[in-house]
mmCIF file of C-alpha atoms in Angstrom:
data_model
loop_
_atom_site.group_PDB
_atom_site.id
_atom_site.type_symbol
_atom_site.label_atom_id
_atom_site.label_comp_id
_atom_site.label_asym_id
_atom_site.label_seq_id
_atom_site.Cartn_x
_atom_site.Cartn_y
_atom_site.Cartn_z
ATOM 1 C CA MET A 1 98.656 13.689 54.094
ATOM 2 C CA VAL A 2 96.476 16.659 53.113
ATOM 3 C CA GLY A 3 93.371 15.619 51.140
ATOM 4 C CA ASN A 4 94.648 13.174 48.504
ATOM 5 C CA SER A 5 98.162 14.617 48.457
ATOM 6 C CA ILE A 6 101.140 13.532 50.569
ATOM 7 C CA HIS A 7 103.409 16.133 52.129
ATOM 8 C CA MET A 8 106.920 14.952 52.961
ATOM 9 C CA ALA A 9 107.982 16.851 56.081
ATOM 10 C CA LEU A 10 111.587 15.644 55.847
ATOM 11 C CA THR A 11 113.630 14.229 52.972
ATOM 12 C CA ASP A 12 116.890 12.225 53.097
ATOM 13 C CA ILE A 13 117.941 13.403 56.566
ATOM 14 C CA THR A 14 120.999 11.844 58.176
ATOM 15 C CA PHE A 15 121.732 13.284 61.591
ATOM 16 C CA SER A 16 123.791 12.339 64.637
ATOM 17 C CA THR A 17 125.039 13.947 67.837
ATOM 18 C CA ALA A 18 128.316 13.726 69.726
ATOM 19 C CA PRO A 19 128.801 13.969 73.524
ATOM 20 C CA LYS A 20 128.441 17.535 74.875
ATOM 21 C CA GLU A 21 127.784 18.874 71.362
ATOM 22 C CA ILE A 22 125.504 21.914 71.051
ATOM 23 C CA ILE A 23 123.477 21.899 67.834
ATOM 24 C CA ALA A 24 121.093 24.570 66.576
ATOM 25 C CA ILE A 25 118.569 23.529 63.928
ATOM 26 C CA MET A 26 117.300 26.635 62.151
ATOM 27 C CA GLY A 27 114.764 27.249 59.431
ATOM 28 C CA ALA A 28 111.491 28.971 58.643
ATOM 29 C CA SER A 29 108.213 27.846 60.179
ATOM 30 C CA GLY A 30 107.082 24.662 58.442
ATOM 31 C CA SER A 31 110.604 23.674 57.400
ATOM 32 C CA GLY A 32 110.469 20.484 59.476
ATOM 33 C CA LYS A 33 112.410 21.459 62.612
ATOM 34 C CA SER A 34 109.864 20.206 65.148
ATOM 35 C CA THR A 35 109.192 17.065 63.109
ATOM 36 C CA LEU A 36 112.907 16.257 63.098
ATOM 37 C CA LEU A 37 113.192 16.687 66.870
ATOM 38 C CA ASN A 38 110.087 14.601 67.483
ATOM 39 C CA ILE A 39 111.490 11.803 65.328
ATOM 40 C CA MET A 40 114.864 12.020 67.064
ATOM 41 C CA GLY A 41 113.121 11.745 70.404
ATOM 42 C CA GLY A 42 110.914 8.863 69.346
ATOM 43 C CA LEU A 43 107.680 10.842 69.629
ATOM 44 C CA LEU A 44 107.072 10.310 65.903
ATOM 45 C CA THR A 45 107.944 7.287 63.761
ATOM 46 C CA PRO A 46 109.498 8.025 60.361
ATOM 47 C CA THR A 47 107.760 6.517 57.342
ATOM 48 C CA LYS A 48 111.211 5.516 56.041
ATOM 49 C CA GLY A 49 114.581 5.105 57.700
ATOM 50 C CA HIS A 50 115.225 4.565 61.397
ATOM 51 C CA VAL A 51 116.386 6.155 64.635
ATOM 52 C CA SER A 52 119.230 4.646 66.653
ATOM 53 C CA ILE A 53 119.776 5.504 70.309
ATOM 54 C CA ASN A 54 123.041 4.335 71.847
ATOM 55 C CA ASN A 55 123.594 2.355 68.638
ATOM 56 C CA VAL A 56 120.300 0.513 69.135
ATOM 57 C CA ASN A 57 117.749 0.675 66.304
ATOM 58 C CA VAL A 58 114.593 1.717 68.159
ATOM 59 C CA SER A 59 112.355 0.135 65.520
ATOM 60 C CA THR A 60 113.627 -3.317 66.529
ATOM 61 C CA LEU A 61 112.441 -2.883 70.135
ATOM 62 C CA SER A 62 109.045 -3.479 71.684
ATOM 63 C CA ASP A 63 107.058 -0.349 72.530
ATOM 64 C CA ASP A 64 107.835 -0.747 76.244
ATOM 65 C CA ASP A 65 111.557 -1.299 75.680
ATOM 66 C CA ALA A 66 111.774 1.620 73.259
ATOM 67 C CA SER A 67 109.965 3.894 75.715
ATOM 68 C CA ALA A 68 112.270 2.825 78.550
ATOM 69 C CA LEU A 69 115.369 3.478 76.439
ATOM 70 C CA ARG A 70 114.165 6.921 75.357
ATOM 71 C CA SER A 71 113.271 7.931 78.903
ATOM 72 C CA LYS A 72 116.784 7.146 80.112
ATOM 73 C CA VAL A 73 118.720 8.668 77.225
ATOM 74 C CA ILE A 74 116.666 11.653 75.997
ATOM 75 C CA GLY A 75 115.288 14.720 77.768
ATOM 76 C CA PHE A 76 112.746 17.132 76.251
ATOM 77 C CA VAL A 77 112.202 20.864 76.735
ATOM 78 C CA PHE A 78 109.244 22.402 74.885
ATOM 79 C CA GLN A 79 108.395 26.059 74.273
ATOM 80 C CA SER A 80 105.008 25.510 75.960
ATOM 81 C CA PHE A 81 106.720 24.064 79.082
ATOM 82 C CA ASN A 82 104.321 21.053 79.228
ATOM 83 C CA LEU A 83 104.313 20.962 83.031
ATOM 84 C CA VAL A 84 101.579 19.070 84.899
ATOM 85 C CA PRO A 85 99.465 21.990 86.205
ATOM 86 C CA VAL A 86 98.372 20.316 89.459
ATOM 87 C CA PHE A 87 101.897 19.183 90.361
ATOM 88 C CA THR A 88 104.327 21.301 92.333
ATOM 89 C CA ALA A 89 107.722 22.139 90.862
ATOM 90 C CA TYR A 90 109.184 19.304 92.949
ATOM 91 C CA GLU A 91 106.570 16.822 91.719
ATOM 92 C CA ASN A 92 107.022 17.841 88.077
ATOM 93 C CA VAL A 93 110.765 17.231 88.293
ATOM 94 C CA GLU A 94 110.289 13.999 90.238
ATOM 95 C CA TYR A 95 107.718 12.494 87.867
ATOM 96 C CA PRO A 96 110.140 10.961 85.281
ATOM 97 C CA LEU A 97 111.994 9.230 88.134
ATOM 98 C CA LEU A 98 108.753 7.714 89.420
ATOM 99 C CA LEU A 99 108.187 6.221 85.970
ATOM 100 C CA GLN A 100 111.655 4.675 86.170
ATOM 101 C CA ASP A 101 111.085 3.275 89.682
ATOM 102 C CA VAL A 102 114.086 5.169 91.061
ATOM 103 C CA PRO A 103 114.354 4.577 94.861
ATOM 104 C CA PRO A 104 112.884 7.341 97.091
ATOM 105 C CA LYS A 105 116.162 8.659 98.538
ATOM 106 C CA GLU A 106 117.825 8.850 95.142
ATOM 107 C CA ARG A 107 114.723 10.591 93.741
ATOM 108 C CA LYS A 108 114.852 13.162 96.540
ATOM 109 C CA ASP A 109 118.576 13.784 96.071
ATOM 110 C CA ARG A 110 118.307 14.184 92.307
ATOM 111 C CA VAL A 111 115.281 16.499 92.458
ATOM 112 C CA HIS A 112 116.819 18.744 95.108
ATOM 113 C CA ASP A 113 120.096 18.842 93.163
ATOM 114 C CA LEU A 114 118.391 19.947 89.927
ATOM 115 C CA LEU A 115 116.129 22.476 91.645
ATOM 116 C CA HIS A 116 119.265 23.915 93.253
ATOM 117 C CA LYS A 117 121.068 24.042 89.895
ATOM 118 C CA VAL A 118 118.181 25.940 88.270
ATOM 119 C CA GLY A 119 117.805 28.258 91.279
ATOM 120 C CA LEU A 120 114.306 27.194 92.305
ATOM 121 C CA GLU A 121 114.738 25.576 95.737
ATOM 122 C CA LYS A 122 112.355 28.152 97.226
ATOM 123 C CA PHE A 123 109.685 27.293 94.646
ATOM 124 C CA ALA A 124 109.710 23.521 95.209
ATOM 125 C CA LYS A 125 106.152 23.585 96.572
ATOM 126 C CA SER A 126 104.771 26.049 94.002
ATOM 127 C CA ILE A 127 102.450 24.963 91.193
ATOM 128 C CA PRO A 128 103.110 26.270 87.645
ATOM 129 C CA SER A 129 100.352 28.886 87.692
ATOM 130 C CA ARG A 130 102.120 30.619 90.581
ATOM 131 C CA MET A 131 105.420 30.849 88.722
ATOM 132 C CA SER A 132 106.637 33.121 85.934
ATOM 133 C CA GLY A 133 107.270 31.828 82.431
ATOM 134 C CA GLY A 134 110.998 31.780 83.051
ATOM 135 C CA GLN A 135 110.572 29.850 86.294
ATOM 136 C CA GLN A 136 108.305 27.322 84.576
ATOM 137 C CA GLN A 137 110.885 26.812 81.834
ATOM 138 C CA ARG A 138 113.562 26.274 84.501
ATOM 139 C CA VAL A 139 111.372 23.569 86.024
ATOM 140 C CA ALA A 140 111.006 22.034 82.557
ATOM 141 C CA VAL A 141 114.795 22.046 82.134
ATOM 142 C CA ALA A 142 115.261 20.415 85.549
ATOM 143 C CA ARG A 143 112.652 17.767 84.703
ATOM 144 C CA ALA A 144 114.367 17.039 81.384
ATOM 145 C CA LEU A 145 117.767 16.595 83.039
ATOM 146 C CA VAL A 146 116.806 14.731 86.221
ATOM 147 C CA THR A 147 117.130 11.358 84.463
ATOM 148 C CA HIS A 148 120.698 12.260 83.429
ATOM 149 C CA PRO A 149 119.982 11.990 79.678
ATOM 150 C CA LYS A 150 122.709 11.826 77.067
ATOM 151 C CA VAL A 151 120.789 14.186 74.762
ATOM 152 C CA LEU A 152 118.559 17.163 75.594
ATOM 153 C CA LEU A 153 116.128 18.101 72.814
ATOM 154 C CA GLY A 154 114.677 21.601 72.927
ATOM 155 C CA ASP A 155 111.854 22.645 70.592
ATOM 156 C CA GLU A 156 112.100 26.460 70.522
ATOM 157 C CA PRO A 157 112.929 26.468 74.276
ATOM 158 C CA THR A 158 113.331 30.273 74.461
ATOM 159 C CA ALA A 159 110.438 31.241 72.167
ATOM 160 C CA ASN A 160 107.853 32.152 74.825
ATOM 161 C CA LEU A 161 110.258 34.056 77.074
ATOM 162 C CA ASP A 162 111.220 37.718 77.183
ATOM 163 C CA GLU A 163 114.749 38.587 76.070
ATOM 164 C CA ARG A 164 116.305 38.685 79.538
ATOM 165 C CA THR A 165 114.662 35.460 80.707
ATOM 166 C CA ALA A 166 115.501 33.709 77.435
ATOM 167 C CA SER A 167 119.162 34.603 77.936
ATOM 168 C CA GLU A 168 119.085 33.326 81.518
ATOM 169 C CA VAL A 169 117.489 30.010 80.511
ATOM 170 C CA LEU A 170 119.958 29.597 77.640
ATOM 171 C CA ASP A 171 122.887 30.278 79.982
ATOM 172 C CA LEU A 172 121.462 27.722 82.409
ATOM 173 C CA MET A 173 121.223 25.004 79.749
ATOM 174 C CA LEU A 174 124.763 25.741 78.561
ATOM 175 C CA GLN A 175 126.071 25.438 82.122
ATOM 176 C CA LEU A 176 124.213 22.172 82.658
ATOM 177 C CA ASN A 177 125.585 20.958 79.333
ATOM 178 C CA GLN A 178 129.040 21.264 80.882
ATOM 179 C CA ASP A 179 128.081 19.997 84.350
ATOM 180 C CA ILE A 180 126.031 16.979 83.280
ATOM 181 C CA GLY A 181 127.517 16.346 79.845
ATOM 182 C CA ALA A 182 124.306 16.078 77.844
ATOM 183 C CA SER A 183 124.374 17.037 74.174
ATOM 184 C CA LEU A 184 121.990 19.899 73.357
ATOM 185 C CA VAL A 185 119.915 19.900 70.163
ATOM 186 C CA PHE A 186 117.631 22.911 69.733
ATOM 187 C CA SER A 187 115.194 23.886 67.026
ATOM 188 C CA THR A 188 115.175 27.662 67.119
ATOM 189 C CA HIS A 189 114.715 31.027 65.442
ATOM 190 C CA ASP A 190 116.843 32.610 68.171
ATOM 191 C CA LYS A 191 120.165 33.895 66.817
ATOM 192 C CA ARG A 192 121.606 33.816 70.354
ATOM 193 C CA VAL A 193 121.173 30.042 70.370
ATOM 194 C CA ALA A 194 122.919 29.773 67.009
ATOM 195 C CA ALA A 195 125.754 31.967 68.283
ATOM 196 C CA VAL A 196 126.676 29.508 71.063
ATOM 197 C CA ALA A 197 126.165 26.327 69.025
ATOM 198 C CA SER A 198 129.111 24.211 67.995
ATOM 199 C CA ARG A 199 127.128 23.249 64.888
ATOM 200 C CA VAL A 200 124.311 25.049 63.061
ATOM 201 C CA CYS A 201 122.070 23.061 60.710
ATOM 202 C CA GLU A 202 119.511 24.688 58.446
ATOM 203 C CA LEU A 203 116.351 23.043 57.209
ATOM 204 C CA GLN A 204 114.651 24.315 54.054
ATOM 205 C CA GLY A 205 111.488 22.538 52.947
ATOM 206 C CA GLY A 206 112.417 19.441 54.919
ATOM 207 C CA VAL A 207 115.902 19.213 53.400
ATOM 208 C CA MET A 208 119.052 19.682 55.482
ATOM 209 C CA GLN A 209 121.336 22.254 53.909
ATOM 210 C CA ALA A 210 125.082 21.623 53.809
#
């Protein structure tokens, strides 16, 4: 709501993902891309309609149960990285597993496996401020995938990276899409992301175009 007027960010959206699908959501700034991803991920609650995860209507769950379901099924990668600045790369990737009470040995194995996959074993003890933007985004990708989610949501995941690094991070996510099997859903202005997507959706003024 702005003043006494109500702005509808999204209108009549029906959206679903299939296993291993790669979806690019494109549109101008303010078209509703980030809002759609945040609703899909359960970070925002729609004023109408509902979100189902694994065929479960999230609105029917308690806050704790909904949070637990989202944390197991959905991973997030943001353009601003959103890493904990005082945590090392290892600790940032490990953190979601601590919230899920994953046993220590399994946590260690999963974290080392993801850091290896993103090429950052040597930076396990580094804090974000001592890493490049591309390295920080690789940590963010590893953190998003360490819980073995079914869907990875990326809000402009290549936006703050130079062209070469953006290509490397995109290639990494595509490879992990095949290795781990997570569907990828990206909001983006990046035509390279659209070029590799199996489906491109365009938002205009909060309306999904056919």
